[in-house]
Structures are given as structure tokens and as C-alpha cells.
Amino acid sequence: MDTTALITKFKTTRNATEEICKPLEIEDYSVQPIVDVSPPKWHLAHSTWFFEQFVLKAFKKGYTVFNDDFAYLFNSYYNNAGERVLRPNRGLMTRPTVKEVYAYRKFVTQNVIDLLTENSSEVLLELLEIGINHEQQHQELLAYDIKYILGHQPTFPKYDAHFVLSEAQEKQEFISIEEGVYEIGHKRNDFCFDNELGVHKVYIHPFEISNQLITNKAYLEFIEAGGYQDFNLWHAEGWDFINNNNIKAPLYWHFTKGKWHYYNCNGLEAIKLNEPVMHISYYEAFAFAEWKGMRLPTEFEWEVASSKFNWGALWEWTASAYQPYPNFTKADGALGEYNGKFMIGLQVLRGASIATAKNHSRHTYRNFFHPSLQWMFSGIRLVK
Amino acid sequence: MDTTALITKFKTTRNATEEICKPLEIEDYSVQPIVDVSPPKWHLAHSTWFFEQFVLKAFKKGYTVFNDDFAYLFNSYYNNAGERVLRPNRGLMTRPTVKEVYAYRKFVTQNVIDLLTENSSEVLLELLEIGINHEQQHQELLAYDIKYILGHQPTFPKYDAHFVLSEAQEKQEFISIEEGVYEIGHKRNDFCFDNELGVHKVYIHPFEISNQLITNKAYLEFIEAGGYQDFNLWHAEGWDFINNNNIKAPLYWHFTKGKWHYYNCNGLEAIKLNEPVMHISYYEAFAFAEWKGMRLPTEFEWEVASSKFNWGALWEWTASAYQPYPNFTKADGALGEYNGKFMIGLQVLRGASIATAKNHSRHTYRNFFHPSLQWMFSGIRLVK
Amino acid sequence: MDTTALITKFKTTRNATEEICKPLEIEDYSVQPIVDVSPPKWHLAHSTWFFEQFVLKAFKKGYTVFNDDFAYLFNSYYNNAGERVLRPNRGLMTRPTVKEVYAYRKFVTQNVIDLLTENSSEVLLELLEIGINHEQQHQELLAYDIKYILGHQPTFPKYDAHFVLSEAQEKQEFISIEEGVYEIGHKRNDFCFDNELGVHKVYIHPFEISNQLITNKAYLEFIEAGGYQDFNLWHAEGWDFINNNNIKAPLYWHFTKGKWHYYNCNGLEAIKLNEPVMHISYYEAFAFAEWKGMRLPTEFEWEVASSKFNWGALWEWTASAYQPYPNFTKADGALGEYNGKFMIGLQVLRGASIATAKNHSRHTYRNFFHPSLQWMFSGIRLVK
Amino acid sequence: MDTTALITKFKTTRNATEEICKPLEIEDYSVQPIVDVSPPKWHLAHSTWFFEQFVLKAFKKGYTVFNDDFAYLFNSYYNNAGERVLRPNRGLMTRPTVKEVYAYRKFVTQNVIDLLTENSSEVLLELLEIGINHEQQHQELLAYDIKYILGHQPTFPKYDAHFVLSEAQEKQEFISIEEGVYEIGHKRNDFCFDNELGVHKVYIHPFEISNQLITNKAYLEFIEAGGYQDFNLWHAEGWDFINNNNIKAPLYWHFTKGKWHYYNCNGLEAIKLNEPVMHISYYEAFAFAEWKGMRLPTEFEWEVASSKFNWGALWEWTASAYQPYPNFTKADGALGEYNGKFMIGLQVLRGASIATAKNHSRHTYRNFFHPSLQWMFSGIRLVK
């Protein structure tokens, strides 16, 4: 990508992040209702700090940081980049104010643009691309976190209709994939993350995969058939989790006045039956598949079959644990902490969601979350 | 008190509460860093709800509540007044906004004033006086909570010089009190809380009490003499508490650059040695007294001796557990929950502090907190 | 007491402890089901270590400890006596075996007897008396702990009929006590603990106290009237406690086959209605009194009135927090840790129980426990 | 296997279990120091209950259970087999006594033998074989748990020299494996567990694997090089775990008198440098490999290469998460709970250990544990 195009992409990305926050009140920016949810203000500042830390401090001569405290306040998990506020304490930071954080954004954005007009070395452009992709990932997290914050207000305020799903239209069919050795992983021309790299071969056994995501209608049948009460459908860990946390439905579902409602970004509404079911943990996706007598695809099956169905509405849980590809190597220093250190205990999701930034998705993309989490925009596709 | 005077007092009190919040940014209003600290917005709304619930709904014909959700959102602990947001979740409420809460305050304030021009029944005036005193108590809590919120920002922002102590001037002396039967408790002409009522007799043995609070200088000697390392000085419960919570000094004290600093409301500064020591738990007050070979006064000793020394800078820990006076009775309904249900496990503090509302203090006033807490404006006076 | 009498008392006490453990299987000796319950083996060894530590090591020339590890294993809470196994880990010690612990007991018992034939200094005899009283206290704890261990086996094995209450016979009456100044505390001729010392004056207001403990019948009425569901009867702390711990009846009560049973030491049986209610927390005793429109006595009221009613079946909760008497002083060194360091957060019980050693009770005795505990032999006497 | 051979194997297995417990004192049988460690008595009874539940109750006409309570007491995790004592409470069961449990074993053993003389249907023999293999697994857990119990006594008592490793003798070499499609999984002639079934193809990229396990010497170098302090070597989850749990060495290692010792089953001794390192978590194995610039094998690589090196001293951590093989299916009912429900969050270990029953190991065997655990007999083999 040439410099001009990259500057445009950079500006677009910076704007898009702020656009997501437009509907918020200042009060909504600082709260951290659970440890997984970061305050919107934090995302705004952290994605900015990333550029300051890895681009400006490294490449811009004489650059003076906007505020000495911000590295401490807005580093997320990069041990190599120094001390930081612990994750559970992000919601305690009332200062800097939202206004100051927007000023910080403006300052860093302008400095990066200035830098790019002076310097367009390949290594810089590469880091910028990582920074843009990083900010796009935080755009998606912002959507999750804002939905969580507003969806847990007793008053269920509206947020933004962009983050509401369409109802399904196609008929469900199963697509057959033949047995054989397939190539998996990103062939590097354009950007990808290090965890997608290393094209390698995987032997795939024959399978059939649905062209559709599971709908609320189908999931409601599972609930009504007692799926949350039948231990035989669940992993032992999942069974303990739903019982200890009293989970009986997807996140944001409320049974009131005799039927199921959910908080979507328009407020509290009756469930739309033909929408894909959303806000599902891996435990739930697995139990649902068991109940159907089917299973989830592995991430390799998903990648191989992905050109044969539509995807992109919801991240799709796979049966694969998040592990390194053969020949995976970490970058040196802080950026080496981006992916590799999370390769234990998490499950891969494939695809993209309505909250994913444009041009940020590809069929080799490996997303990953803990199997217990429901707050991301996750759904279910089955294999038989 | 006549109606006009009461209206004036009511207005003054409502204004004073808002004055305390003047230095805040909007972001500071909603956060709850620990369960004991409520968001300033919550105090503003809760003290307003109290008037709406116990005054307007009970006495104003045709009164329509400002917002149906607010009873649920801003009830504190009155089981008799219905369901409520659980205390640890107060910091999750980003809505209503600060602006809406101020509108709520204005609405209720005006309605109360209107009501008082129509109705001045004694029972109404009494409830109003309770409401005013209740709001004054929350003014003090606001000072504690705001200090906690700002004092736990990594940047230690300034707050308000009103809440900074003066340095001591008088010389320490010990005042002797004679043995005998004394009367304890409030003789009701003016307002008091139910827990002060029931004048009754207590037998007091002879004692001598200091005319001064313990200073930072004296407390520093205790720290430097290893007071926090000598288990013989502490209650077993206190010893466990300071070790489990890694407490080695009063709250807000930081040892940096070779000496002790503290966050007072002017930012982070070197300790002023002649100020009374502040932000002390009961465990610490007790251990300090042990180290000095003295003890804390009982609340009865304090009350009997209080006319002989100056008090009012800091709440003073007493050796007395918070228990009912003989013939204590609870009011019926929600207001009966005001005091009585806390009469277990807490320790009495006497006096007042620089954060106490004017006209809110008297020598029979019984304040009470858990012995582990440091965040209130507490200090030490010794008896020998 | 002369030496011969003291030797006899010593031997009797040592035997009595072992008698309490007679019905146990070896497996019952080592378990610690909750942190408050110590393994019987631990009690046997700890009460022995107490004599070794404070008597033999201090007074017996050339005494070699039975086993070097035992001081570490069987010290309870005496910081001055060195490092120790933490309380929650007492149940992990499978070694030394029960057999070895009995050998330890025999060894120390014999050494103490030998010592007493050589040395009968007053300070030694005093320490011995403390040791005997200490062991008697552990006899009572043994009864509580063994009942807890066996009462929490799914099979409810029998233990020992000694620890079963008699049913009440007398008629309930209320005894009037006159207002005035009374003397409280132990007048030292015979043995008492340091917390009873310091005879002092207390002003008592007139009250009437029941000659009877509350029965299971009366308590059952409280349960059936919804006492455990009415927050107005409870302390805030108590209400949280019973709800968080799902407490709906005294400890050992089970509602099975349509009615209430309890584990008493004969196995699981239907509740005997005329027995005093037992295994009650302070929270419950308080709530019951509230429901009756009465209250619990203070420990001073109890002491003053105690000569006018029978007591000794159950420890009786008082309305008094456990606090030092005027002029209370701690002994130097480890024995100073016996009582003083617990004088915060606990509630006083007066009287004695069917598990109290003979000659170990007196009307000035101050027992103390956390208000949440149910496992001791506690009951209720009311005042109006 | 014919009936006679199976009876012999059954008897041998039952005896072997009891042999493992021979060195124990009765006190050692009932304790549960951490939730992962079950009391030896529980293993003895549970492996017996398994035969009673799945063999005798299903096949023996007129069979009366030994004790009605035992199904409740000794079921482990089979929801389909009814209610059970919760895992953390296994250590509270002092009853039945050890003696009764041995009587239970004898009773069930005899009944099974009697049954086999009457009935040798294939389904019965299959269940018996599962029961035998199940008991062999518990033999290994017994070794782990007994070592844990004794190794956590302050006195480090001896246990049994059977469970001590030999020192390494061969020279380390790396074995090359060629790229290609390999068959993985058990070809069913003899017994295997359901998780090994479904022979299927896996594409393997070329790799080299060590013929030796990592020694204590090599691991000590890692410790001394600061491996436990360098976050870059660890998974984020592992880094948090070792810091939260203060882990700085393998389990049972103690740094005393200036050098490293460990509890092996002969007591506390100086580390033997040429032994394979043992009691390593997955987090540690991974960090060690990172430090060496190598990696752990996948379970497929391990299986393919296993005929080219010696294995069987320690279970070897693999880089593979425990997931179902293609076409994995669960059995119906309780035995379907054996493996499948654990296929989330755990890591595969391959091989066997010195505590594995004879004839219980094969190169397709899939063992699995949580990556944080150290108490099993685990070690490290590297790939480059």
C-alpha cells in the first residue's frame, strides 16, 4: 500500500473509532462493569497510545509524548512496554477526562500524519498497518463493551442500529467437502496477523457444513426442550459454569411478561426469531450442537469450506483450541506479545461480525476467546 | 424550628451538597472504586430520593415522581422501601446522566418548598428535618468518597482546600474526670438521631483524657518504631487485616523519594508533622494506644469529658462497640432501618470532622464504622 | 490449692479429655471440615503442648521436648511462642498419628507430675492452673468439634449421650432486678481468667429476666411465623449472613419427611419440643428477641441476675460486645495473648453448657464468639 | 481375553491397588489437602463402587449393595449415576472407616468373581475390562495423591521407593521424522479408551524430537537463568498463575540450606541432577521450551515418533489441547461421561509414568490434565 493510501486508511480508521462513540454520554465512557469490558475512554486512549509507543516514539525525531502518565494508564498487556494500570482497575480512572482523551487522539493522529510525510520506510509503514489493524480490533471491542454497558443499565437505553442483525433469508443446506490434504493459513501479500502465518498442510476428513447460522428460533427450541438442564449435552466445565453463574439463555435475553426479550441496540425488544442467535458462549454452542446430534467445524474445516457460504454476520465458534500453526514464531519485543502468549485455554472463532471494521476480515483470520464468554458477537454454524 | 427557618435550612443544605461537587469533572461522578465508596452522582440522587420517598410521596397530593426508575436506582438500604440496585453495582449506572440528576434535584427541591408553603404539620417538619440531617450525613460521605476517587487517580488531582486540616497549636495536657454516675444521651429539644436517645446513667471510673489529637509526628514515630510489625500491639483480627491487605501506614500515605507523602486535597505533598493524624482504622488507633501504654476512651468517657477539650477536626475512635442504649426503640417502617440494624460489629466514633456540615454536630452524636475502615476522616485521642 | 489437690485435678483433667474422645474412630481424629473446627487430634496435642511450652520448658531442668516438630505443629495462636501451622491447615496433618499423640500426652502428663513433686513454687502452680483451665476449655471445644464432624457425615453416626440436653420442667417467670450501681467482675480468691478481673461498678437500669431458656417449641413458632424471611427482625449483617449462607434454622436441623429433625449426639431424631433451643447464632438470638418484642440481657444484667435463675445447660448470648473491663491489663509474653487480642468484633456469652468441664464455670465467666457462629452449645434467655 | 485370564487380571489389579496403600497409616487415608487430591480411602472405595454400579447391579441377579449410602459417597462425577458428595467434600468423610472400606472391597471383589463364573457374556467382559482399566487409572492417582499428602507433612515421612525415578544414562540425540500423512489412533484389537478411537489421518510436517527427557540439571539452569522471572517465556495465563501462586520451581522442590532439595518418596533429599525433571505444569514445560528455543511436540508428532525413543518414566506434556478425534462418539449413559465431557481447557500428555500400572500403557493413550497442575508425574521432551 502506498503512503497516500495508508494515510487515508489511517484517517478513516481514526474517525471510525470516534464515530462508534458518538451516541455516548460522557458518563458512559469510564465504566468497567466486568473485568472483560474496558471503558470506551480506555479504548480511545489505548489505541492512540499504541501509535505513540510503537510509531512516534520509535520513528519521530524529537517527539515529546502528550502526557508522561499515559503510557502507564493506557498500556494494555505489553510487559515489554513497561508498568501499567492493572486491567480490573481501568474503570477507576476518571482522569484524564474524555475531552483530554480526544485531544490526545487528535495530537497523535496529527503527529503520525506529519511523520508519514517525512518518512515512508517499509518498517514504519508495516508498523502503521499493525496499528491500524489493532485499532480496528478495538473498534469491534468498543461495540461489544458499549453494548454491555448500556445493556446493563436498568433503563436499557438505545445505542445504534448499526449493530443489529438482519434476519435470515436463505434456506438451510449442507455443503459437502471432500477428504484430502488442504493448505491452511495466509499467503502473505496483504496484511495479516502473525498467528495466520505459515501456510501448511492439514488432512481433512469428509464433512458437510451448513450454509446458515443457527437462528433464535432454533435456539429457543433448545431452551424449551430443557437444553440448559440436561448435563449430558455439556462439557463438565461448561455445566459447572452455567450453574455457578445461573446462565439459562444467551447474554441479553430476559424472560419478561411471559416471553423472551433481548437487549439489542435499539432497547429491549421481543426476540426476532429469524435472526441468527448471538451472544453465545462456546459451552452453549457445543451443547446446542450435541442436542442437534451434530458438531461444530474445526477451524481448518471452516477455512476450507468458507468460500462456499456467506459469512460475516457473527463470529463463528469452532471446535479448535487456539494453538500455534507449525513454524509459528513470535516477533521480538512488545509486538511479540500480540498473539502468541494467549495460545492456551482459548477457543478459535472464524469469520467476522457486523461490528468488524470494513476490510478487516478475511477467511484466514483467527479470532479467539475464552469458551465461557458471551459478550462478543458470536454465533453457531453446524457440521454433520 | 419554624417553617421559614426550615425552608432556609433546607435550601442551604441542598446547595451545600452541590457546592461540594463543584470541583468535579463529569467523569468523577459515576465511579465506585471500592464497595464502601459510592459515586458522587449516587449521593446526589439518593439524598434527593429520600425527600421524594419519605416527604413528597407521603404528603404532597397528586405528586408524580420525577422518574419511575429512580426509586429502584437510588434507594440505599431501606428494605421497607422496596427493591434496589445492589450496593456493589452503584458504579455501573452511567444513566441517568449527571445533568439529569441535577434536574431531579431541582425538581424535588422545588416540590418540597412548594409543599412546605401548603403544609406545615409537625410530622412533616420532623421528616424534613430527618431528610436534612440525612443529606448532611451524605455531604460528609461525599467528601470521603470524592477524596478516595481523586486520591486513587495515578495523577493525584487537586480537589478542595476545605478538606485540609490545620496544624495543632496547643500544648498537650491531660484532663482529669472524677468517678461517679453520669447522664448520657441526648435531651430532646432540638434534633437528634434515635440512637442518641434515652438519657440514661452510666458509672464512670476516674480517667484522664488528652486535650489534643495525636499528630502525624507522633504517628510517624510509631511507624518508625516498627508498630506495624509488632503483633503484640494489635488485635488478632487487626493483625490479620493489616497483613492480608498490606497496610503499613494510614490511607493516602505514600513512601516515595525517601520520605512519607500523603494525598490531601491539594495533591500529593510531604506529610505535615503537626497536623492530627487522619485516615486511621480502629485497629491502628488501638495499636497506637497500646504502643503508648495508654488506651482509647469509651464513648461514655468521651461524652462526659467533651466539654473540657476542643473537638471537631476529626471523628475520634472510641473503645466502645456500637450498641443500643437502654430503652432504644426503632421507629416503624423504613426509617426504623436508619440506625438500629447496624448495631453489631461496628465501633463508635465521637465528635465531628472538617467535613461535617455546620450545625450537624453535637457531643451526644454517635457515629459508627467498621473497625477496618480508613477512608473516613478519623483520628486518635488517648486516655490514661 | 495445695500440690496434691492440684496433681489430682491435673490427672482428672487429662483423663477427662481422653474420655471425650473414646467413642471416636481413628479416622475421626484428623479432619477439619470448616476452619472453626479443629481436628480432635489437634486438641489432644495442643493442650499437651501448652503444658510442655509454658510449664516443662520453663521449669523442668534438663527437659527434652518429646518431638521438636510439635511446637510448630500444635501451637494455636501464640505469636510469642514462634511459628506455627496455619489454622486452616490443621486438618492436613495426618502425622503424627493418633497413637503418637497419645504417647505425647502420656509423656507430658508424667513429666508434669514428676515436676510437681520436685517444685511447688507459686508461679508454677499458677501456670499449671492456667494449663488445666485451658485444657478444660479445649474439652468443651472437643465436644463441639466432634459433634460437628459426626453431624456432617451423611450417615449421622452416634456419639455420646452426655451431650444431649434435658427437657425443661419449670414454668417460665420473669425476675425483676432493681435499678442501681452494681459490682461486676471476679473477686480473686480462686482461679479466673484475666478478662474477668478488675471488679468495677456498672449502673444498671431496672429490667426483668426470664428464669428459662427459649425452647425448641418457641423457636419453631418463630420459624413457622416466617422469622427467617422478615428483614425487619435482623441486623443488616445478620440478614446478609443468613441469606448468603442459606440459613433457615439452627445448625443440625434438617427438614425431612415433612417435619424438623436434628442431629443430636444420638443420631438424627425428631426435634424434642421442650428442650432449650441450641446451636443458635447471635444474629438468630437477636432476631428471635425482636420477634418476641423483647431483648437479650447485657452481660452485666446477666451477671447481676444470675443468682436468681438456673443456668449451665447452654451458653447464653448477651447483648454485650466483648470489650475489656476498666483497668484490664494483659500479661507479658505469650499468655498475654490469651484473651485481650480477641476484644473486637465478638459477642459475650455467659453461663456454661452441658459440655463445660465440672468446676470450670462461674457467674463472672466471659465466653465470647463471633455473632455468626452456631456450632457451640448456645441458647437464648430473654429480658423485657 | 478369556474369562480365566480376565479373572486373574481382575484379582491382580485389585491387589495392586491395596499394595500401593500398604505403607499408609490409617490417618493418611482420609485427608484431602487440595481439591485435586482425593483421599486414598476414597479411591479404594470409588474404584470398588464402579464395579458395583456398572457390573454387579447390572448383571448379578439378586445382588444387594454392600451399603446403600456408598453410591452417594463414592460416585465421582457420573451425573447419570445419581447424586453424590461434592468433590471438595471428599476429605470430610471420616466414616465409613478404612476397615469398612476394605471389607467393601473384599465383598465386591468376591461378588465379581462369583458373577464371572456364572456369566461370561461379551458385554459383561467388556465392562469388566473398563472397570479394571479404571481402577488402574486410580492406582496412578493414588500414587500422586499419597505423595502429595505425605510430601505436605512438615515432617516429610517416607513412602515407597517404587515411585522414585532412575537417573538418565543415554546421550541426548534428536530423531528426524519425515513429512507426510500418518495414521493416528488405536486400531481396536485389545482394550483402549473411547478417546483413542477412530483411526484417522494427520498431515505431519518434518520435525526432530529428542530421545531423552529434560533432566533436573537442565531445568535447574533454567531456574538459575531467571526463567521464572522472564515474562517473555510464558503464556499470559501461565505468567499470572505462577505469580498468583508464588511458583518458582517444580512441585516438591524446596530451597533450604543453600541448595535445592525435593521431597521424593524417600523423604527430603538433595536434587539428583541426572534424573528427569518431574512435577512440572504445562505452563512450565512451555516456558522451558521457549527458553531453549525449541518447542513441545504435538500429540500426533509424539505418537508418530514414539517407536523411536524410550518412554514410560513420566507423562510427557504435548502442545495439543485435548479435543475429540474426528468421528469421536460418546457411549450412552454414565460411561459416556468417562472422557468426552472433559474435552475443553485441558492439555494432552502422552506416554506413561513409573506410577502407571503394568500393561496399562500404549503409544495411542491420551492422558489429559489442566495446564496448571504439577502434582502428576509429568516431564518434558523437546522438539526442534
CSV table of N, CA and C in Angstrom, one decimal, chain A residues 118 176 185 194 244 292 306 320 361:
chain,number,residue,atom,x,y,z
A,118,GLU,N,7.2,12.7,6.1
A,118,GLU,CA,8.7,12.8,6.2
A,118,GLU,C,9.3,11.4,5.9
A,176,SER,N,-21.1,-30.2,1.0
A,176,SER,CA,-20.1,-31.3,1.2
A,176,SER,C,-18.7,-30.9,0.8
A,185,GLY,N,-3.9,-21.3,6.1
A,185,GLY,CA,-3.0,-20.1,6.5
A,185,GLY,C,-2.9,-19.1,5.4
A,194,ASP,N,0.3,-12.4,12.8
A,194,ASP,CA,1.3,-13.4,12.8
A,194,ASP,C,0.7,-14.8,13.1
A,244,ASN,N,-23.0,-22.3,38.1
A,244,ASN,CA,-22.5,-21.4,39.1
A,244,ASN,C,-22.9,-19.9,38.7
A,292,LYS,N,-28.4,-31.3,18.8
A,292,LYS,CA,-28.8,-31.5,17.4
A,292,LYS,C,-28.3,-32.8,16.8
A,306,SER,N,-15.1,-22.1,3.6
A,306,SER,CA,-15.7,-20.8,3.8
A,306,SER,C,-16.0,-20.1,2.4
A,320,SER,N,-11.9,-25.9,17.5
A,320,SER,CA,-10.5,-25.9,17.6
A,320,SER,C,-10.0,-25.0,18.8
A,361,SER,N,-11.6,-8.1,7.6
A,361,SER,CA,-11.9,-9.6,7.6
A,361,SER,C,-11.3,-10.3,6.5
